[in-house]
Coordinates of C-alpha atoms and ligand atoms in Angstrom, one line a residue:
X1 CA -35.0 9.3 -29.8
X2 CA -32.0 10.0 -27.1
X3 CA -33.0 13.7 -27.0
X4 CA -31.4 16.6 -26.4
X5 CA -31.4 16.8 -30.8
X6 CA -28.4 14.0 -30.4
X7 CA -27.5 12.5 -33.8
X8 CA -26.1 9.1 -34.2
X9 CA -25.1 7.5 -37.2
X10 CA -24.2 3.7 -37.9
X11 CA -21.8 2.5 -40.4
X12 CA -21.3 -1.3 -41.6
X13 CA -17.4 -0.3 -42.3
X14 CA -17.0 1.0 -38.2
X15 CA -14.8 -1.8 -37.1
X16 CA -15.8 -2.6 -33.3
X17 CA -13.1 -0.4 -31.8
X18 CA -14.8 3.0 -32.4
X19 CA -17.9 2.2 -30.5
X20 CA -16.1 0.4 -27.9
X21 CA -13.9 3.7 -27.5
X22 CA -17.0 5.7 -27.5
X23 CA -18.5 3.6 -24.7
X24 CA -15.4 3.8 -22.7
X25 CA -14.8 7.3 -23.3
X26 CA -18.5 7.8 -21.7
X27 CA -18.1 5.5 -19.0
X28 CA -14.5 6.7 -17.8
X29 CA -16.3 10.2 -17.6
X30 CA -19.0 9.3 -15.4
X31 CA -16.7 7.2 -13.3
X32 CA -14.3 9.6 -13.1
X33 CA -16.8 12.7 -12.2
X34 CA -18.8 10.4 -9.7
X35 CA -16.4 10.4 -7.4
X36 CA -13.9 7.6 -8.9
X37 CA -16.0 5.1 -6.8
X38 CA -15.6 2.4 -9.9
X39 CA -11.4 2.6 -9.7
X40 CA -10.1 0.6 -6.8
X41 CA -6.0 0.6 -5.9
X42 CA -4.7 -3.3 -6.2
X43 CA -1.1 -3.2 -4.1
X44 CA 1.8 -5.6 -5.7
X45 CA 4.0 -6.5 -3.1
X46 CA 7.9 -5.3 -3.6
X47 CA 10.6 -8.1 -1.7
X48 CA 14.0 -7.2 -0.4
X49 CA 15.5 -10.8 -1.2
X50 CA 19.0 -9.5 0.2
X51 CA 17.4 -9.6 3.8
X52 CA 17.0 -13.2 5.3
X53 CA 13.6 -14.1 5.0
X54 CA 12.8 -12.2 1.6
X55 CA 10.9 -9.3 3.4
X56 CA 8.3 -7.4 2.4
X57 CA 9.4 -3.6 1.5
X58 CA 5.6 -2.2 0.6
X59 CA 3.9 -2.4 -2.7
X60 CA 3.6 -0.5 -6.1
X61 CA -0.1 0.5 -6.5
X62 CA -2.0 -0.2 -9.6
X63 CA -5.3 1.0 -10.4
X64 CA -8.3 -1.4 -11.4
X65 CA -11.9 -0.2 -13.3
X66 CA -14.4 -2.4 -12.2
X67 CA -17.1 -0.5 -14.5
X68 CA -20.7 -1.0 -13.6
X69 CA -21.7 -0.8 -17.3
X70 CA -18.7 -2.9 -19.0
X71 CA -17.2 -4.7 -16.4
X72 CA -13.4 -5.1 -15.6
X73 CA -10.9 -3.0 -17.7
X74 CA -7.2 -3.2 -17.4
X75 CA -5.3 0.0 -17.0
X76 CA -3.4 -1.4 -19.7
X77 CA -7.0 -0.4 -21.9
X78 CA -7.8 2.4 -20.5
X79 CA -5.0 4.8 -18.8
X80 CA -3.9 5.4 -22.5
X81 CA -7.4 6.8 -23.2
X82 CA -7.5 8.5 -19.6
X83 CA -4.4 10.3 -21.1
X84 CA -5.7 11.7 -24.3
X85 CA -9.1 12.9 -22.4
X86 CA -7.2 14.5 -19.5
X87 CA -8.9 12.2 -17.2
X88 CA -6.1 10.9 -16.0
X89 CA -5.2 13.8 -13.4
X90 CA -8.4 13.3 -11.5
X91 CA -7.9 9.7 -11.8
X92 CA -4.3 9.8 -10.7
X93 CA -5.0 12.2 -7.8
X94 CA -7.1 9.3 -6.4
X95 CA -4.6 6.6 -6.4
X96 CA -2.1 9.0 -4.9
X97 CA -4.7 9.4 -2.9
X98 CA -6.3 6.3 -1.6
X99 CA -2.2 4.5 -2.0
X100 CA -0.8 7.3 1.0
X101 CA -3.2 6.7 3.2
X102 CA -3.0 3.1 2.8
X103 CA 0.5 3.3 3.2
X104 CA 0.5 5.8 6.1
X105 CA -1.9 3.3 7.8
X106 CA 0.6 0.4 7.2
X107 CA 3.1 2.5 8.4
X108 CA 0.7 2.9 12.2
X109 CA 0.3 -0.5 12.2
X110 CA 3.8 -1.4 12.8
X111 CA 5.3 -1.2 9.4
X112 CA 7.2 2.3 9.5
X113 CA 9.3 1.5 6.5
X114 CA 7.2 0.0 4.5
X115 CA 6.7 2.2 1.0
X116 CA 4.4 2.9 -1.6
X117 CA 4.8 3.0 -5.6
X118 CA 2.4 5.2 -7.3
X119 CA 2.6 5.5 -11.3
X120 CA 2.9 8.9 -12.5
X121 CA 1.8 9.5 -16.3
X122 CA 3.8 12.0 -18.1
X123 CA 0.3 13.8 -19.0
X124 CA 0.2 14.5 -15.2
X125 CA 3.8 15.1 -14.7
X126 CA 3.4 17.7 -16.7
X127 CA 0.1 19.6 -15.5
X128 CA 1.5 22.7 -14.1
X129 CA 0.9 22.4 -10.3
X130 CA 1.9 19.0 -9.9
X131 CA 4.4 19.3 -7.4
X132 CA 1.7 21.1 -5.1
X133 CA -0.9 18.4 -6.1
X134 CA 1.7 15.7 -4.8
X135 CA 2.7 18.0 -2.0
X136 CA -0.9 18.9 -0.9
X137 CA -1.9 15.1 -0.7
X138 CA 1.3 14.1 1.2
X139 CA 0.7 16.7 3.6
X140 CA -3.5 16.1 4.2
X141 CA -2.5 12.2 4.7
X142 CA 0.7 12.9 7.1
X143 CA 2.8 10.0 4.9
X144 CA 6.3 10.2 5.4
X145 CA 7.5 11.3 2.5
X146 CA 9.8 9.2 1.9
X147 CA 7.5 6.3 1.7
X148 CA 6.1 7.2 -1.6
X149 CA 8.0 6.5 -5.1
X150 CA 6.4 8.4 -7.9
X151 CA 7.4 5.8 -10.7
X152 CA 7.9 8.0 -14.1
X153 CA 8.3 5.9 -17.1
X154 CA 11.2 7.0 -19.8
X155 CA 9.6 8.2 -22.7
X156 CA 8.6 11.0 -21.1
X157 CA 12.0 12.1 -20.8
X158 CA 12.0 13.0 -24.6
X159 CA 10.6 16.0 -25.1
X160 CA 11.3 18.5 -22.8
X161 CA 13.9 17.4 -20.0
X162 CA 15.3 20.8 -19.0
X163 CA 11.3 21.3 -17.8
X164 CA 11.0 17.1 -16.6
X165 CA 14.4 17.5 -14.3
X166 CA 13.2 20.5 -12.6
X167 CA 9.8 19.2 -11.6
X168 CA 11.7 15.7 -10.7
X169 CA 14.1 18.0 -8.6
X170 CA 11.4 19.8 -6.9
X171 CA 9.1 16.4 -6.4
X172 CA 12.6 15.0 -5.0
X173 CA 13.2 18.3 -2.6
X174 CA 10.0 17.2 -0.9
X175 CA 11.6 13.7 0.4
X176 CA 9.7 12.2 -2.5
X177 CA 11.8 9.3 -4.2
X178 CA 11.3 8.8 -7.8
X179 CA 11.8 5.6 -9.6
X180 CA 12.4 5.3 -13.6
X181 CA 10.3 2.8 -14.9
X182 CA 10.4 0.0 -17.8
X183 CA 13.9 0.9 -18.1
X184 CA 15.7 0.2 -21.5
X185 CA 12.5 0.4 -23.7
X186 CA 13.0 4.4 -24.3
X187 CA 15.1 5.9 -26.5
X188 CA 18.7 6.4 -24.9
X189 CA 18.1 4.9 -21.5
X190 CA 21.9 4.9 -20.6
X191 CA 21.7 9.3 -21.1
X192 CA 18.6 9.6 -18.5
X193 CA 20.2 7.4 -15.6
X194 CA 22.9 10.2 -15.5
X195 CA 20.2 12.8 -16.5
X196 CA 17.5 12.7 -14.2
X197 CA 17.4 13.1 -10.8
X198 CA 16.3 9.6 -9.2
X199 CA 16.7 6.8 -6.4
X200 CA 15.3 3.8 -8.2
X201 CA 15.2 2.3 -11.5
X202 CA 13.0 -0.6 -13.0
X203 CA 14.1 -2.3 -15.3
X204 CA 11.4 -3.2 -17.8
X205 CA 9.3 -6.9 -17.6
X206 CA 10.8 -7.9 -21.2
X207 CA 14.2 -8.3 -19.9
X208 CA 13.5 -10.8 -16.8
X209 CA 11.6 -12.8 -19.5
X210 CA 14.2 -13.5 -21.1
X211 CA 16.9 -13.8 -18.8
X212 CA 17.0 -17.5 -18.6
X213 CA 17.5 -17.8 -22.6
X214 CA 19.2 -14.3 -24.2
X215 CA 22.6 -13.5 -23.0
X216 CA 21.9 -10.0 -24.3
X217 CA 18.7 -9.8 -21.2
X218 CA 21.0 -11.3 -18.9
X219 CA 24.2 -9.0 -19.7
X220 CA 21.6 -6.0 -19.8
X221 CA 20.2 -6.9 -16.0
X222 CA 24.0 -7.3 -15.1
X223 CA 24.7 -4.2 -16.3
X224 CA 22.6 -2.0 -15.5
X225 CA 22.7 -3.5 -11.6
X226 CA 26.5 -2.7 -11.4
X227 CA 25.9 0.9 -13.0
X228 CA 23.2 1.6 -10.3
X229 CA 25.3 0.3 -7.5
X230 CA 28.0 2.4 -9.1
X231 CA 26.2 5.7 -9.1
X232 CA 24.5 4.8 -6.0
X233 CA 20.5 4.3 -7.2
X234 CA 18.8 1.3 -6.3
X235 CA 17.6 -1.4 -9.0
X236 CA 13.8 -3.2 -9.1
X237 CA 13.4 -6.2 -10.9
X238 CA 9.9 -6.6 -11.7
X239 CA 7.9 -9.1 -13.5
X240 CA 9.9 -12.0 -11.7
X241 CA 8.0 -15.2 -12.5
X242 CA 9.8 -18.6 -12.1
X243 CA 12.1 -20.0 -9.5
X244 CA 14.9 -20.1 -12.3
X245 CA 14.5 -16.3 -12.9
X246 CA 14.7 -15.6 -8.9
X247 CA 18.3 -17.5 -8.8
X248 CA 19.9 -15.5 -11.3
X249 CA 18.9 -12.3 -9.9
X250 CA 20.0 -13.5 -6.5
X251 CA 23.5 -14.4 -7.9
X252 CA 23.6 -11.0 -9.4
X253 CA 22.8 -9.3 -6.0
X254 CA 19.6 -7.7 -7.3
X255 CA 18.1 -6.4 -3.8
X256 CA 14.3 -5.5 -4.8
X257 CA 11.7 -8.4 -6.8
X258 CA 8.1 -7.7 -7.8
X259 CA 6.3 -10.4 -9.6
X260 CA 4.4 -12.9 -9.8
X261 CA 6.6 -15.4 -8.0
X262 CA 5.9 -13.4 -4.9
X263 CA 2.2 -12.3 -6.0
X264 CA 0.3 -10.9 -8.2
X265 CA -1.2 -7.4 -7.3
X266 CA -3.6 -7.5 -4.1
X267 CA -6.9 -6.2 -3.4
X268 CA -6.3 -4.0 -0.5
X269 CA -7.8 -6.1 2.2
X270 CA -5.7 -9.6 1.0
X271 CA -2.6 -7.3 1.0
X272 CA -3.4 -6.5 4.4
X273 CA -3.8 -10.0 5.7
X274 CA -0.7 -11.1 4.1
X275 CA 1.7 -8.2 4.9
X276 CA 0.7 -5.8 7.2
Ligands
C2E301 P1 3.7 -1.0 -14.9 O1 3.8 0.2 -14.1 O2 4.9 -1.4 -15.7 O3 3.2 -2.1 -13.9 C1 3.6 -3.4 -14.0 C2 2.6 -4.3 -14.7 O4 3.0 -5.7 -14.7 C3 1.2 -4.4 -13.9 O5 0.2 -4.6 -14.8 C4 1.4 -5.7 -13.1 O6 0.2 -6.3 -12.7 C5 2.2 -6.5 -14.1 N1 3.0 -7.6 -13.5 C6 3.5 -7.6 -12.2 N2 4.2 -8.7 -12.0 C7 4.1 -9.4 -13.1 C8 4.7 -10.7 -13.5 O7 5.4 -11.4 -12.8 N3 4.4 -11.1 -14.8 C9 3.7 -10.4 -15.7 N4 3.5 -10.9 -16.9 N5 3.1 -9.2 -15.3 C10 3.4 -8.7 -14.1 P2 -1.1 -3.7 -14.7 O8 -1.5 -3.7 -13.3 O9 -2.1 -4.3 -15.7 O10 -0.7 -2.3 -15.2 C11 -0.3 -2.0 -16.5 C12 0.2 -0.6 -16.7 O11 -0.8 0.3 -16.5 C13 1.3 -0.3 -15.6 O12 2.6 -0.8 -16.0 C14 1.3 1.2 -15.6 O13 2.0 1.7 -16.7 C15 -0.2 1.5 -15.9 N6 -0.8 1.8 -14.6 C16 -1.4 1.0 -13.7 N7 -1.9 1.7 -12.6 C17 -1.6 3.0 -12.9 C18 -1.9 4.3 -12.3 O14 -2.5 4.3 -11.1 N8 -1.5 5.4 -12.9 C19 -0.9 5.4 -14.1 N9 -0.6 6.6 -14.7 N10 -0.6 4.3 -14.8 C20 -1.0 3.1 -14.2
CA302 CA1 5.1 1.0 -12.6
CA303 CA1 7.2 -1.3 -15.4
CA304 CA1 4.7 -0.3 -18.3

């Protein structure tokens, strides 16, 4: 009865998932070919708490679904899917997109250091024109480049990093900064800090949690915040959510906090009000 000779078969043992990937996989194709009206760019504000005042330093960009047919999904759901169907290029170009000129306004509006995060997946990393993709939108929106990160996550590094470094180098040769995130959950983080060519690293949400409790999470943050100074990259904590957590990376001389001690990711306009 759908049409177009369509065949459709139920089975009791389906566990929900299946349909619900199904119905996601539809919807994120419609969204994503109708323009990507249904994703909108929530900015989580990054502070410099080695300035007096805690300052503002710009915001990592994450992208929200609001799906007409199934409501909010978290990126967490479906960039993974976005991934496997190749949807996350067109989807990516738009927050790249949409986060320059947001930034590049910010930057008018008397803010001219303030900086943008954008999350680069590895299945857009590697898409074969993606340093002219990034260079294209950089250029159309006039951002400074050096106001947009491209945060790369580890894993990625696996595979092929003769072919990663180069296109990091070449992103990097634009004025681009790249940041490595949820550092120390790959496999041999210590090797890609030396490895790849970069200006920032994360280090990943599980080891802030911890901090206050597991001398192995504090040691780790120690660490690795003397290694970057060492070698000159900077160091984000992110995921920062109590007072206590805030003091010990302030005795450590971390420089850059994300979390939700400062606030949790912003619609654009609340960003706006608060920061800008
Ligand atoms: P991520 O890049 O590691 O982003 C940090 C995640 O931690 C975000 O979740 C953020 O909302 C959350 N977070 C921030 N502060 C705190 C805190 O204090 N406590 C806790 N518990 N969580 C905090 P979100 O927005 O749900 O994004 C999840 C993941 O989805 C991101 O992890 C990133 O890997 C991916 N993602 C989000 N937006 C994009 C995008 O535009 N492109 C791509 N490729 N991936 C994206
Ligand atoms: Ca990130
Ligand atoms: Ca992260
Ligand atoms: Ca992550």
């Amino acid at each position: 009865k759908d049409g177009k000779n369509r065949l459709e078969f139920y089975d009791n043992n389906f566990d929900g998932t299946s349909y619900k990937r199904l119905d996601l996989e539809k919807n994120m194709r419609d969204a994503t070919s109708n323009a990507c009206k249904e994703f909108e760019v929530y900015y989580q504000p990054i502070f410099d708490v080695g300035k007096e005042g805690n300052q503002c330093t710009g915001a990592e960009a994450l992208v929200r679904w609001n799906s007409e047919k199934l409501g909010f999904i978290s990126p967490g759901e479906f960039i993974p899917l976005a991934e496997y169907l190749g949807l996350i290029n067109p989807i990516g170009q738009y927050v790249l997109e949409q986060a320059c000129y947001n930034c590049k306004y910010w930057n008018d509006m008397g803010h001219p250091d303030y900086k943008v995060n954008v999350n680069l997946s590895v299945v857009q990393l590697l898409q074969n024109d993606i340093v002219d993709v990034v260079s294209d939108v950089v250029k159309k929106v006039g951002i400074n480049p050096q106001n947009l990160t491209l945060e790369v996550t580890e894993s990625l590094a696996i595979n092929d990093m003769s072919r990663m470094k180069n296109i990091l180098g070449e992103i990097r040769k634009l004025g681009i900064r790249i940041a490595l995130d949820d550092f120390g959950t790959g496999y041999s983080s210590l090797n890609h800090i030396k490895e790849i060519p970069l200006d920032v690293i994360k280090v990943d949400q599980s080891f802030v949690n911890d901090i206050e409790s597991d001398e192995y999470a504090h040691s780790f943050v120690k660490l690795v915040s003397e290694l970057a100074s060492v070698i000159g990259v900077k160091v984000c904590i992110e995921g920062v959510e109590h007072a206590g957590q805030y003091q010990i990376l302030k005795d450590m001389k971390v420089r850059l906090i994300q979390g939700y001690y400062f606030s949790k990711p912003l619609p654009l306009e609340e960003f706006e009000i608060k920061y800008l």
